[in-house]
C-alpha positions as protocol buffer text, in pm:
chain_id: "A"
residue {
  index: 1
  type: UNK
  ca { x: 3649 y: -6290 z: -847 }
}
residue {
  index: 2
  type: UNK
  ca { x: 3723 y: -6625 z: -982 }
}
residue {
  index: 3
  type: UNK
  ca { x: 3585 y: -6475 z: -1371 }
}
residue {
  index: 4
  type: UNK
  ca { x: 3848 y: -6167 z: -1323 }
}
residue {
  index: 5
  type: UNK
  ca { x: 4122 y: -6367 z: -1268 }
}
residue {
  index: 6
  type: UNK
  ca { x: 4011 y: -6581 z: -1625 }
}
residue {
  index: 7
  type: UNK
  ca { x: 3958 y: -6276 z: -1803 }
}
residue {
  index: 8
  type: UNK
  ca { x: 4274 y: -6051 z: -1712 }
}
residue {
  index: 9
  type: UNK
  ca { x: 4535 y: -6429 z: -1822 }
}
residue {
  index: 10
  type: UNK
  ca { x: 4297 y: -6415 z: -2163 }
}
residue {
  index: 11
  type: UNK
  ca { x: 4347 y: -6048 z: -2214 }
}
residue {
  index: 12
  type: UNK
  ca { x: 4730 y: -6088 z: -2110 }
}
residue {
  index: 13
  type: UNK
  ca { x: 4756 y: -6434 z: -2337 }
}
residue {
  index: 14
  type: UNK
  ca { x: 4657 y: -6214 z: -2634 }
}
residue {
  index: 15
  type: UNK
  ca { x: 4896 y: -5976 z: -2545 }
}
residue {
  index: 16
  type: UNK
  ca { x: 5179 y: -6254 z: -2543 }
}
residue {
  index: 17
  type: UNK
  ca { x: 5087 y: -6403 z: -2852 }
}
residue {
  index: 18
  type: UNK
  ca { x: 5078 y: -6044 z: -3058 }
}
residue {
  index: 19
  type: UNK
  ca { x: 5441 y: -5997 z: -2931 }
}
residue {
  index: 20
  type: UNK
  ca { x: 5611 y: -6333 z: -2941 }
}
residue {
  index: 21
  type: UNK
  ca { x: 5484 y: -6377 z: -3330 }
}
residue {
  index: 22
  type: UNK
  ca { x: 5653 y: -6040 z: -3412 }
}
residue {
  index: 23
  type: UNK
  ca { x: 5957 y: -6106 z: -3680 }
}
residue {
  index: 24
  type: UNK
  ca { x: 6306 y: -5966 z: -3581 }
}
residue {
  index: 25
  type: UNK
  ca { x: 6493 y: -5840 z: -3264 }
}
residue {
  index: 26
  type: UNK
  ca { x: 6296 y: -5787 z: -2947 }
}
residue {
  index: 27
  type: UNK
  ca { x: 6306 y: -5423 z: -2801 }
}
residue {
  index: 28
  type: UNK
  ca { x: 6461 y: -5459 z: -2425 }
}
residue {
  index: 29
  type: UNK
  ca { x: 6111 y: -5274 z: -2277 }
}
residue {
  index: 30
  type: UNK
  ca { x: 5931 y: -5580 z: -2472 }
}
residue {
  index: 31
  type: UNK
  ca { x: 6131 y: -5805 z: -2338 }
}
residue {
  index: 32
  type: UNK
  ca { x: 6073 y: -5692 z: -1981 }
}
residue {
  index: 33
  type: UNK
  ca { x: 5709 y: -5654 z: -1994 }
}
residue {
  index: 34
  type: UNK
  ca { x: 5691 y: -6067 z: -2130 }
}
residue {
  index: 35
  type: UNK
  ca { x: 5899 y: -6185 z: -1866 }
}
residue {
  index: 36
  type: UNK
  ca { x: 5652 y: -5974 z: -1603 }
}
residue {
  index: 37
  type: UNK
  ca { x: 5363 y: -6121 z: -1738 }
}
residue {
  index: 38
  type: UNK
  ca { x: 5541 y: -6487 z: -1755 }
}
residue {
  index: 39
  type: UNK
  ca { x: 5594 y: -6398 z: -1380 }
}
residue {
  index: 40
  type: UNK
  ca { x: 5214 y: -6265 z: -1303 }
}
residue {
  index: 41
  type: UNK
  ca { x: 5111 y: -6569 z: -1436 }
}
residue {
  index: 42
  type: UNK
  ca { x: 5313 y: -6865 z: -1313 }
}
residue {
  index: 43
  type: UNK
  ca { x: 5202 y: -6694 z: -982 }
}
residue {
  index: 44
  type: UNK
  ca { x: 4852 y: -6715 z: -1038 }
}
residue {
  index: 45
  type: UNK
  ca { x: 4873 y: -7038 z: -1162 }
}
residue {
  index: 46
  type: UNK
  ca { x: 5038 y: -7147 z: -857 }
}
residue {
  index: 47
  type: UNK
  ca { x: 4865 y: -7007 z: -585 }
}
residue {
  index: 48
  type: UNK
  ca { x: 4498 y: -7095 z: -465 }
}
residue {
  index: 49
  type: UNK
  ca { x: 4244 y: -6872 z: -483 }
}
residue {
  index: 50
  type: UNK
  ca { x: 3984 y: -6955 z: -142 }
}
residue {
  index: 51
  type: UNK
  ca { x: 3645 y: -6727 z: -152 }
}
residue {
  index: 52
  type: UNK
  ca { x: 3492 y: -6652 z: 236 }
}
residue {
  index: 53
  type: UNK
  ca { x: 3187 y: -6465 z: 186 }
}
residue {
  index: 54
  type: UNK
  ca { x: 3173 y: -6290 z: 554 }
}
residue {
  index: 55
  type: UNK
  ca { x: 2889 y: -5989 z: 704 }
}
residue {
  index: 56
  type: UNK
  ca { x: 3047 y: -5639 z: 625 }
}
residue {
  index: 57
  type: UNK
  ca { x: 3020 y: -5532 z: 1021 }
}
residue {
  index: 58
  type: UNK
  ca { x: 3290 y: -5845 z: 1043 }
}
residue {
  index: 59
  type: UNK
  ca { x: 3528 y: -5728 z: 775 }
}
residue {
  index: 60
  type: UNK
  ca { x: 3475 y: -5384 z: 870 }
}
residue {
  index: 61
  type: UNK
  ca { x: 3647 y: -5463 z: 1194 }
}
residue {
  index: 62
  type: UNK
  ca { x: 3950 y: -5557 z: 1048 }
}
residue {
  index: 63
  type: UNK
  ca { x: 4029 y: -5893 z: 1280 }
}
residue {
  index: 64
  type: UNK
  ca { x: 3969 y: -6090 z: 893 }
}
residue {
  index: 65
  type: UNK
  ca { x: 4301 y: -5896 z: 786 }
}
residue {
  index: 66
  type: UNK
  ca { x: 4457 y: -6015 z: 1031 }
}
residue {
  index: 67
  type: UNK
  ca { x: 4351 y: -6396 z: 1007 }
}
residue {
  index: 68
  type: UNK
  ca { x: 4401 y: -6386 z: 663 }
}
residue {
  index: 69
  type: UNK
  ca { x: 4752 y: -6298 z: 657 }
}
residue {
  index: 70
  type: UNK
  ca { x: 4886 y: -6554 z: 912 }
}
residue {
  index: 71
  type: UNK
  ca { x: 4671 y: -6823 z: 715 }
}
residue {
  index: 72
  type: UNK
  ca { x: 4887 y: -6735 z: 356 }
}
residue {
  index: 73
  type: UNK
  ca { x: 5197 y: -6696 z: 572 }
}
residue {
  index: 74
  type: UNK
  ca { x: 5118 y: -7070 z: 642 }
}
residue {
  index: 75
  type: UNK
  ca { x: 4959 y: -7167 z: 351 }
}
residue {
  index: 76
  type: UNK
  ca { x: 5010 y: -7095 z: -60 }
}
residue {
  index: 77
  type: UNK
  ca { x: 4664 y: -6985 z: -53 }
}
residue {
  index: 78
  type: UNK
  ca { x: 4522 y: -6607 z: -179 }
}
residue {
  index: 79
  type: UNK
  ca { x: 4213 y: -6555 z: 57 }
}
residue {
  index: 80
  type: UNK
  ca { x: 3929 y: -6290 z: -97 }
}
residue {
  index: 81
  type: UNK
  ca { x: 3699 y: -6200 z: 150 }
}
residue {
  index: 82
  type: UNK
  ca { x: 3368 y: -6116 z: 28 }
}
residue {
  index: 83
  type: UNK
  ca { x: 3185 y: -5850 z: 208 }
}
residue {
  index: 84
  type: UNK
  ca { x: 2811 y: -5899 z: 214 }
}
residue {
  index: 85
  type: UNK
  ca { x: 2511 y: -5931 z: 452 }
}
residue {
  index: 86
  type: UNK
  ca { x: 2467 y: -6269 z: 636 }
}
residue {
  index: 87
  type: UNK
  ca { x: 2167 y: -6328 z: 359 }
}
residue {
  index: 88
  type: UNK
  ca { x: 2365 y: -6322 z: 77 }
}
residue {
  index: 89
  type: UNK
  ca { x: 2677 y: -6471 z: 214 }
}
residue {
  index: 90
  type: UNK
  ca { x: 2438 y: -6795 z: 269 }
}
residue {
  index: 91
  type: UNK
  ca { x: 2305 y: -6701 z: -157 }
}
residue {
  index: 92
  type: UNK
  ca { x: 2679 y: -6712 z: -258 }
}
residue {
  index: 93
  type: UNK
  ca { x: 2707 y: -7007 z: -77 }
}
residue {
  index: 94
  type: UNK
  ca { x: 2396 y: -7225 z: -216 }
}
residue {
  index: 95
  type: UNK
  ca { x: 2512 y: -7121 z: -545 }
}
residue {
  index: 96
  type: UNK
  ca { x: 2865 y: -7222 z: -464 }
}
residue {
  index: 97
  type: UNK
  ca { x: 2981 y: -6910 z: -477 }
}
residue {
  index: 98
  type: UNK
  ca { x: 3154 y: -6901 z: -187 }
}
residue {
  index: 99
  type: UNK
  ca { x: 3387 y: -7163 z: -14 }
}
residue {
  index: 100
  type: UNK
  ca { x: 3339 y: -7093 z: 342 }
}
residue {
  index: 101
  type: UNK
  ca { x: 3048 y: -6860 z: 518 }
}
residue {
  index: 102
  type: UNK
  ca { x: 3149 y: -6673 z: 857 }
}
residue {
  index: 103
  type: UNK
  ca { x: 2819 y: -6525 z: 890 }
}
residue {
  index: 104
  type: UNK
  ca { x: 2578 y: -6400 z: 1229 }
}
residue {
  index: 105
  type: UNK
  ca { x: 2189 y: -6490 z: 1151 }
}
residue {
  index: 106
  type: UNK
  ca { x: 2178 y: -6828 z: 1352 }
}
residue {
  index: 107
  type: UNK
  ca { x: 1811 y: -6905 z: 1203 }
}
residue {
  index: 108
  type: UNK
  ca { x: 1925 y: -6873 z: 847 }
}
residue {
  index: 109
  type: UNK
  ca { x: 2215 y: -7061 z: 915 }
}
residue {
  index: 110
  type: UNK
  ca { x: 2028 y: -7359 z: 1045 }
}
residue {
  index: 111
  type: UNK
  ca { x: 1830 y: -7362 z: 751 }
}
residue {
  index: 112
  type: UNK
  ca { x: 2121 y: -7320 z: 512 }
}
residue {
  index: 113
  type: UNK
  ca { x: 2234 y: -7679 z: 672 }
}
residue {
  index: 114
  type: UNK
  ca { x: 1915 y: -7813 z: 717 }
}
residue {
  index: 115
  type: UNK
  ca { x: 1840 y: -7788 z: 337 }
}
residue {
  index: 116
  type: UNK
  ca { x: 2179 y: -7983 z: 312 }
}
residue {
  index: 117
  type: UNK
  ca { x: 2362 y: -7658 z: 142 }
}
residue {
  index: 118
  type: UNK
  ca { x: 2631 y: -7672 z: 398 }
}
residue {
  index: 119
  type: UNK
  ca { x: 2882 y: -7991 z: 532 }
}
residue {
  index: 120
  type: UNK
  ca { x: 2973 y: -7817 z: 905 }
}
residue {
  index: 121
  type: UNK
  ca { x: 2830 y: -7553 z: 1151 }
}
residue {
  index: 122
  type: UNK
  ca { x: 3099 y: -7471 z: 1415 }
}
residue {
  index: 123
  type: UNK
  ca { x: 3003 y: -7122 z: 1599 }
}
residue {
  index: 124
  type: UNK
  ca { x: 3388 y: -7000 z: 1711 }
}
residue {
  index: 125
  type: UNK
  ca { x: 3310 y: -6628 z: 1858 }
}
residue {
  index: 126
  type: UNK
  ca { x: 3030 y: -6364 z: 2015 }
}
residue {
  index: 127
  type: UNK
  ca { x: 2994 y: -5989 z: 2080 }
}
residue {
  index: 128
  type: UNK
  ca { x: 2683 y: -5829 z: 2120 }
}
residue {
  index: 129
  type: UNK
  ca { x: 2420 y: -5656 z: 1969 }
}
residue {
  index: 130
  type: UNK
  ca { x: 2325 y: -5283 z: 2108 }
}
residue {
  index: 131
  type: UNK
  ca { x: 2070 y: -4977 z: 2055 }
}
residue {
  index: 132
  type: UNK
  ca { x: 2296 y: -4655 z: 1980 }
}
residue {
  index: 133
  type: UNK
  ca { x: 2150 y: -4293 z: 1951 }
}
residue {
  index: 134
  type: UNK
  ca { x: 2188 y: -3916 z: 1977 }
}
residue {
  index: 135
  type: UNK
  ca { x: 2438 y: -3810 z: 2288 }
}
residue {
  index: 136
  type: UNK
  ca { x: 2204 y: -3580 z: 2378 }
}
residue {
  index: 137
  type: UNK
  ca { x: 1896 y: -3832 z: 2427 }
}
residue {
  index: 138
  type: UNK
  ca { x: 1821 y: -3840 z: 2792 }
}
residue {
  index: 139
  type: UNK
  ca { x: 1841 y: -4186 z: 2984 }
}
residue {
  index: 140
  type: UNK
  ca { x: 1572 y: -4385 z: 3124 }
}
residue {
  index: 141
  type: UNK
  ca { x: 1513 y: -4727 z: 3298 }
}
residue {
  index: 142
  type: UNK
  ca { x: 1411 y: -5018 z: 3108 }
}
residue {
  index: 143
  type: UNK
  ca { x: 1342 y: -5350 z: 3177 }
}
residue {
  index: 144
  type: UNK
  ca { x: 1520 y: -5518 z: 2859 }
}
residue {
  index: 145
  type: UNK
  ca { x: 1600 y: -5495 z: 2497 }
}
residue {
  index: 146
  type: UNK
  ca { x: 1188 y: -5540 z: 2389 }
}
residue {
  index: 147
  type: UNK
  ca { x: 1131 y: -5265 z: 2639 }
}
residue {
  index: 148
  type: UNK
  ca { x: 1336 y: -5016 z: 2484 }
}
residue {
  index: 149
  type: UNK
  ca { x: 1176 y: -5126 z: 2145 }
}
residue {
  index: 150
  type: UNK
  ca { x: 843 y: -5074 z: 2244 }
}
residue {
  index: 151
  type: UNK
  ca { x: 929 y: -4726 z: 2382 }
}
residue {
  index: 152
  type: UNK
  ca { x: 1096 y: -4599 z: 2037 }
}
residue {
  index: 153
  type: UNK
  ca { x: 782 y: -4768 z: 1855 }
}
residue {
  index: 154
  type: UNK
  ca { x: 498 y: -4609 z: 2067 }
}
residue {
  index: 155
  type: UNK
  ca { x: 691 y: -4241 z: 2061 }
}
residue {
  index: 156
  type: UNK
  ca { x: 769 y: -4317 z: 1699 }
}
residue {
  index: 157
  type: UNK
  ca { x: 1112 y: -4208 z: 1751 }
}
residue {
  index: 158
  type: UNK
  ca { x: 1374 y: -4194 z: 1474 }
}
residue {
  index: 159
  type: UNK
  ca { x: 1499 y: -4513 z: 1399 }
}
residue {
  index: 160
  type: UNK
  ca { x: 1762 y: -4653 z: 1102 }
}
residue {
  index: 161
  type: UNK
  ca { x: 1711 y: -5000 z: 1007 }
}
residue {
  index: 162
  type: UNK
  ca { x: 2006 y: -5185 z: 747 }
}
residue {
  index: 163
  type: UNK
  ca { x: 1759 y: -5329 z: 539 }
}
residue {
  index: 164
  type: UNK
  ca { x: 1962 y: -5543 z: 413 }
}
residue {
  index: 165
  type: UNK
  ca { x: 1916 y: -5941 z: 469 }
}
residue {
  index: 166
  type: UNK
  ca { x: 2215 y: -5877 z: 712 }
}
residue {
  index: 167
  type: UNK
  ca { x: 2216 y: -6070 z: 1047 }
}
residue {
  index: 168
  type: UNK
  ca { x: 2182 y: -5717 z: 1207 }
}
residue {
  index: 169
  type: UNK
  ca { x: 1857 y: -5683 z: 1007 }
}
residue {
  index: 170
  type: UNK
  ca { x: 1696 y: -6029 z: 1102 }
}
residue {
  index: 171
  type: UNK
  ca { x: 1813 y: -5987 z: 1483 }
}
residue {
  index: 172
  type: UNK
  ca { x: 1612 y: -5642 z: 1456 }
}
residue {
  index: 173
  type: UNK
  ca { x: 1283 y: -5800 z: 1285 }
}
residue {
  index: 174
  type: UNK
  ca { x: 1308 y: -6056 z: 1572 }
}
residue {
  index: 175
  type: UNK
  ca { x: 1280 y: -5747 z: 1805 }
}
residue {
  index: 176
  type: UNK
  ca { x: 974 y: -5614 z: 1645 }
}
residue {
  index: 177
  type: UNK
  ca { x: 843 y: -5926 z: 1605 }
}
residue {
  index: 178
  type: UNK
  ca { x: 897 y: -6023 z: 1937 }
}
residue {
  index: 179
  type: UNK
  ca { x: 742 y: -5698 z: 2049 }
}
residue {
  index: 180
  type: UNK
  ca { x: 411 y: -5748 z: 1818 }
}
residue {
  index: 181
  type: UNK
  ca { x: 426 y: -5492 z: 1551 }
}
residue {
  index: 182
  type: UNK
  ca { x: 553 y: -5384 z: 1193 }
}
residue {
  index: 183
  type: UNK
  ca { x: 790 y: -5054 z: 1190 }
}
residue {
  index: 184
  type: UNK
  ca { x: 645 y: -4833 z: 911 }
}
residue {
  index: 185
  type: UNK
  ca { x: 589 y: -4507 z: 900 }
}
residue {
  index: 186
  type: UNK
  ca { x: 805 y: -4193 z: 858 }
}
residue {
  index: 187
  type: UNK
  ca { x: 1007 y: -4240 z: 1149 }
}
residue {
  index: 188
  type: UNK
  ca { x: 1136 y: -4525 z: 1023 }
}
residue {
  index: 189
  type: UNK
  ca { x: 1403 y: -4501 z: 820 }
}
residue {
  index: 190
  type: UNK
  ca { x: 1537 y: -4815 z: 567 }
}
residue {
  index: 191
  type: UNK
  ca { x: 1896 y: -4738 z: 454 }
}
residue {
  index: 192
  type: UNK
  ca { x: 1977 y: -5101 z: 242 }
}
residue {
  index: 193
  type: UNK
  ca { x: 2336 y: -5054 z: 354 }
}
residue {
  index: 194
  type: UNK
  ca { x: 2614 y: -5174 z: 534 }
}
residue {
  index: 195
  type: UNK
  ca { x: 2674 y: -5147 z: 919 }
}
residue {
  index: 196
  type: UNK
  ca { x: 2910 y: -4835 z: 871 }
}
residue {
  index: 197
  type: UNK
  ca { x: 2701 y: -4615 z: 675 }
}
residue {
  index: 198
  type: UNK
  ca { x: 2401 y: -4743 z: 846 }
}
residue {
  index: 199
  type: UNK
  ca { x: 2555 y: -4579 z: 1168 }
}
residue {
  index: 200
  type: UNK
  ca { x: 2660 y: -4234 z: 970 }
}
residue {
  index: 201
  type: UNK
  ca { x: 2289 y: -4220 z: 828 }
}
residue {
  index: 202
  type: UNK
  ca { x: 2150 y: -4261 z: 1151 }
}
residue {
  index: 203
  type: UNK
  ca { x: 2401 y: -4021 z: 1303 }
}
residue {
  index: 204
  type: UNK
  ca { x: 2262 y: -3787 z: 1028 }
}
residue {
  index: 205
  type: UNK
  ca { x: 1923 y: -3815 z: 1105 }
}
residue {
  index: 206
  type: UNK
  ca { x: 1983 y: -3792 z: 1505 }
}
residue {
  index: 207
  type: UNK
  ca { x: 1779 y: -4140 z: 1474 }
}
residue {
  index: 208
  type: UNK
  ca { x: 1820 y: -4476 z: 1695 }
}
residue {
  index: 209
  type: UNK
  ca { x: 2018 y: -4778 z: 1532 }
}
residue {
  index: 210
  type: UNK
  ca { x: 2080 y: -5136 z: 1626 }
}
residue {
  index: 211
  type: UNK
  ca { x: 2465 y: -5208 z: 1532 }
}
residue {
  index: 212
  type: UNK
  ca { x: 2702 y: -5497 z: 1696 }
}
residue {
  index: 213
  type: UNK
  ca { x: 2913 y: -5372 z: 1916 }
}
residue {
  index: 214
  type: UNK
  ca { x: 3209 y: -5368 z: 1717 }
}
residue {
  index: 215
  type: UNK
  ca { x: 3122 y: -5173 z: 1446 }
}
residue {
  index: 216
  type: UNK
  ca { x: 2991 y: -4903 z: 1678 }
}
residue {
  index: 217
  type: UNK
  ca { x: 3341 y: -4873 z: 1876 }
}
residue {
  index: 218
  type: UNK
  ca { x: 3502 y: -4844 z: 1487 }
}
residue {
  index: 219
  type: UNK
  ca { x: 3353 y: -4572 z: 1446 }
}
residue {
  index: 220
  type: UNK
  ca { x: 3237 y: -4377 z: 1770 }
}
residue {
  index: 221
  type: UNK
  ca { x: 3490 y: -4097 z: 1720 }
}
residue {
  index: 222
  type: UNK
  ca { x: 3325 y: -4038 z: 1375 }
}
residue {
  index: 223
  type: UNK
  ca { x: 2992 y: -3989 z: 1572 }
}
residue {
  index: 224
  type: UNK
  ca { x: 2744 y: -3783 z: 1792 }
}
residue {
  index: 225
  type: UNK
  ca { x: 2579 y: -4084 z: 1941 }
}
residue {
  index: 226
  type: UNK
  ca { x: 2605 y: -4312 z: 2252 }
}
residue {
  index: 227
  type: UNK
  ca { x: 2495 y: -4678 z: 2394 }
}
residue {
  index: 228
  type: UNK
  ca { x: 2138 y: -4642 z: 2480 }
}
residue {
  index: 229
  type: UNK
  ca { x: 2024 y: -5024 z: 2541 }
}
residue {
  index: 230
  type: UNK
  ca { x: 2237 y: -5321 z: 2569 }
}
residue {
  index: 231
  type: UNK
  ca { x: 2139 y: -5649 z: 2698 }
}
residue {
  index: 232
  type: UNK
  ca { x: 2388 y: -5935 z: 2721 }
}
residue {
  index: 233
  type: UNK
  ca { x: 2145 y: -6234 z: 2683 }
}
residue {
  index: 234
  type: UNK
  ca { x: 1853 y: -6120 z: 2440 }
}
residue {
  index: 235
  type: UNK
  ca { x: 2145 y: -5903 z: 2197 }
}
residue {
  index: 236
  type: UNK
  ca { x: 2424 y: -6144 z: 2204 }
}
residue {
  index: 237
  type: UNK
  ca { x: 2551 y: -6161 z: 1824 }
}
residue {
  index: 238
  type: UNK
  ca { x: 2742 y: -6509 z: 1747 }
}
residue {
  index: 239
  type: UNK
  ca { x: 2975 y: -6534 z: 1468 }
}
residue {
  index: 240
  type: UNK
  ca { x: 2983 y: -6916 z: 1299 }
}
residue {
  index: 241
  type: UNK
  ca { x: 3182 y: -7085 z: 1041 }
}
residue {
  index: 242
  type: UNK
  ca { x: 3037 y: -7322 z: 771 }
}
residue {
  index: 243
  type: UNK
  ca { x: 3211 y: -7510 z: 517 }
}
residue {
  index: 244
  type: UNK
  ca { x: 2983 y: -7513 z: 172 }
}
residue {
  index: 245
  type: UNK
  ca { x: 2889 y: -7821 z: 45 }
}
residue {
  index: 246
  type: UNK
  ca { x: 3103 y: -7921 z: -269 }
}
residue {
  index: 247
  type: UNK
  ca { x: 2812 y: -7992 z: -397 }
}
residue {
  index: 248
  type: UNK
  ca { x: 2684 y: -7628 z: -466 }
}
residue {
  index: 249
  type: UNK
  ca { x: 2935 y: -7601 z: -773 }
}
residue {
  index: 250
  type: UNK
  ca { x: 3207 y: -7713 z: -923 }
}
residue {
  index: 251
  type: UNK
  ca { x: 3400 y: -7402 z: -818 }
}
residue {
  index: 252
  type: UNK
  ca { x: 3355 y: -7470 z: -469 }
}
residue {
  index: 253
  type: UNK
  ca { x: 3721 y: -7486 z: -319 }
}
residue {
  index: 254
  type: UNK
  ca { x: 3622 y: -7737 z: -55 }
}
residue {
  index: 255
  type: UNK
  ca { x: 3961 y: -7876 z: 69 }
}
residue {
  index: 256
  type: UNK
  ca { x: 4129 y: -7514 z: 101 }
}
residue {
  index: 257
  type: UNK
  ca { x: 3820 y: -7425 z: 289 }
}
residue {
  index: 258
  type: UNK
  ca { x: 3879 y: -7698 z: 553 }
}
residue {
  index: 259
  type: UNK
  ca { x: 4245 y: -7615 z: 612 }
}
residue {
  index: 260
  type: UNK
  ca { x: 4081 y: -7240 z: 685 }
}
residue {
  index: 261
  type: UNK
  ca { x: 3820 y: -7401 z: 893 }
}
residue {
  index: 262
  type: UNK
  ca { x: 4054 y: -7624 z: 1059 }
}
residue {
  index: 263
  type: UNK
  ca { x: 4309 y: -7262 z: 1120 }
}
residue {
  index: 264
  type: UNK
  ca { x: 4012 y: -7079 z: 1296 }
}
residue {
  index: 265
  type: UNK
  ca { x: 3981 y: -7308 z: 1568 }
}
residue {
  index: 266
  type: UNK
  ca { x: 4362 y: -7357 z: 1649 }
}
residue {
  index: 267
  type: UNK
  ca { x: 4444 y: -7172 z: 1971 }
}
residue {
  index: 268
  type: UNK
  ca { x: 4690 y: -6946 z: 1844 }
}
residue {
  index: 269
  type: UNK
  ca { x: 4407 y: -6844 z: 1638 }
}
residue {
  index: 270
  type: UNK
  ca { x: 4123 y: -6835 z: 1895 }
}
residue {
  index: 271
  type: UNK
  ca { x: 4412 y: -6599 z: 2062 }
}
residue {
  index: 272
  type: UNK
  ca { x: 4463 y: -6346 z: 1863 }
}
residue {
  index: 273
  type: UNK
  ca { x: 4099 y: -6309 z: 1805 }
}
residue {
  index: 274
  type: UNK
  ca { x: 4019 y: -6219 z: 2160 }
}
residue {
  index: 275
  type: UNK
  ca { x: 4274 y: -5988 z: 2170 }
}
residue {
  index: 276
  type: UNK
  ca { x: 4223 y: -5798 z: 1884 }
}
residue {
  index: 277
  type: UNK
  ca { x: 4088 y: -5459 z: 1988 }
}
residue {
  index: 278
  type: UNK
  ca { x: 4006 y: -5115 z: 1853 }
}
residue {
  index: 279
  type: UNK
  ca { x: 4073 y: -4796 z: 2059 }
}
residue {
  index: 280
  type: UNK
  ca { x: 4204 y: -5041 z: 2364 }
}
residue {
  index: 281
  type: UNK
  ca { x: 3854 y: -5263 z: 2340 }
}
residue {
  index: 282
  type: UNK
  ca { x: 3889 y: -5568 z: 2281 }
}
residue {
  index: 283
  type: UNK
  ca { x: 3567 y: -5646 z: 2004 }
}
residue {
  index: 284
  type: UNK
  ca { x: 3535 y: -6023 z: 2073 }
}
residue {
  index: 285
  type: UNK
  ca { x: 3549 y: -6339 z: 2281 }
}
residue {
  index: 286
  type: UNK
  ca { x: 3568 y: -6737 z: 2158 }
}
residue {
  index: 287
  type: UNK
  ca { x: 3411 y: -7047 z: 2188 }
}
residue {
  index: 288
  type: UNK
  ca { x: 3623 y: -7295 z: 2369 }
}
């Protein structure tokens, strides 16, 4: 993001120059279009640009829309979200890619600060993890989460993994490592996508998915598929904050980073995070 801000001043510099070296009267249309770009560009110039690299199940909620915008009413800061997997949020971060992680893969995050990549791990909110699949699949009793695992392994049931490095991914090898075996095999299905089409693929292929919560009740009305498994204490899903080590890169915004760090924990903040909700649900609940 950083490179397209360089790249469209350069081209619009350029621009500038052609029309200020010009001999003779200015046309009024000329005239508007410099003092535009004089305008674009004192704002850019002005403003702070902070990079959160965030899961796409997160931003597909919507809550980080709302966050950001009471953060730049506060503060002369542009926020750019970055959409990713948990994996490659924590890449853009040891890179310095990134100036602030809100990620859910809780072993890859300990790493990522145990390798000294990141300054501070604060964990701020949870949902849960759940097994969705076709309406029409007919209920049974199980035990727990590894239970219901085990039953769509041995029946080799239709199942849609992400793929993707994502938290969702690792909490699902956990499962099947948990469980003793290695999914393979035409029932199982890798789609190397986000949590939304993940869901639509799956809906598609009348297959069994493990989504968060959230993203599920986004985008239930859009699909022929229910709740099959849930289990509060082996499937909770918790969201944490780091701040990236300045270190990383010289790019890495860290003191705009704290101030957003420093915002997410306020209570207003913590506030309007529980209550956010989707179809009258609310999606989350906070650390206090």
């Amino acid at each position: 993001m950083r490179h397209a801000h360089r790249r469209y001043l350069s081209q619009s510099s350029e621009g500038w120059n052609c029309e200020t070296q010009r001999q003779g009267g200015v046309r009024p249309s000329q005239m508007r279009s410099s003092l535009i770009f004089f305008l674009l560009l004192s704002a850019t110039l002005l403003s702070r640009q902070l990079i959160i690299a965030t899961t796409t199940s997160l931003y597909e909620t919507g809550l980080l829309d709302l966050l950001k915008a009471h953060f730049e009413k506060r503060y002369p800061i542009h926020v750019v979200f970055a959409p990713v997997g948990s994996g490659m949020a924590l890449t853009m971060g040891k890179r310095g890619d990134a100036d602030l992680l809100l990620v859910h893969s809780p072993s890859d995050e300990e790493q990522f600060m145990k390798d000294g990549f990141g300054l501070k791990r604060v964990s701020f909110m949870y949902n849960d993890f759940v097994v969705v699949g076709p309406k029409e699949w007919q209920e049974r009793e199980f035990a727990d989460a590894l239970s219901f695992m085990r039953h769509i392994y041995e029946n080799r049931l239709p199942f849609v993994s992400r793929s993707d490095n994502s938290g969702t991914h690792r909490k699902e090898q956990e499962l099947w490592k948990s469980i003793g075996v290695v999914p393979e095999g035409k029932w199982y299905h890798m789609a190397g996508t986000g949590m939304a089409q993940t869901l639509l693929i799956a809906n598609e292929l009348r297959a069994f998915c493990l989504t968060d919560r959230a993203s599920f009740e986004m985008l239930k009305n859009r699909l022929n598929m229910k709740i099959c498994c849930e289990d509060a204490e082996l499937l909770r899903n918790v969201y944490s904050a780091i701040l990236v080590n300045p270190k990383n890169g010289k790019r890495v915004n860290h003191e705009d980073a704290k101030k957003f760090f420093e915002f997410l924990f306020e209570d207003s903040t913590l506030k309007l995070i529980e209550n956010y909700s989707v179809n009258g649900v609310k999606l989350f609940r906070v650390f206090r």
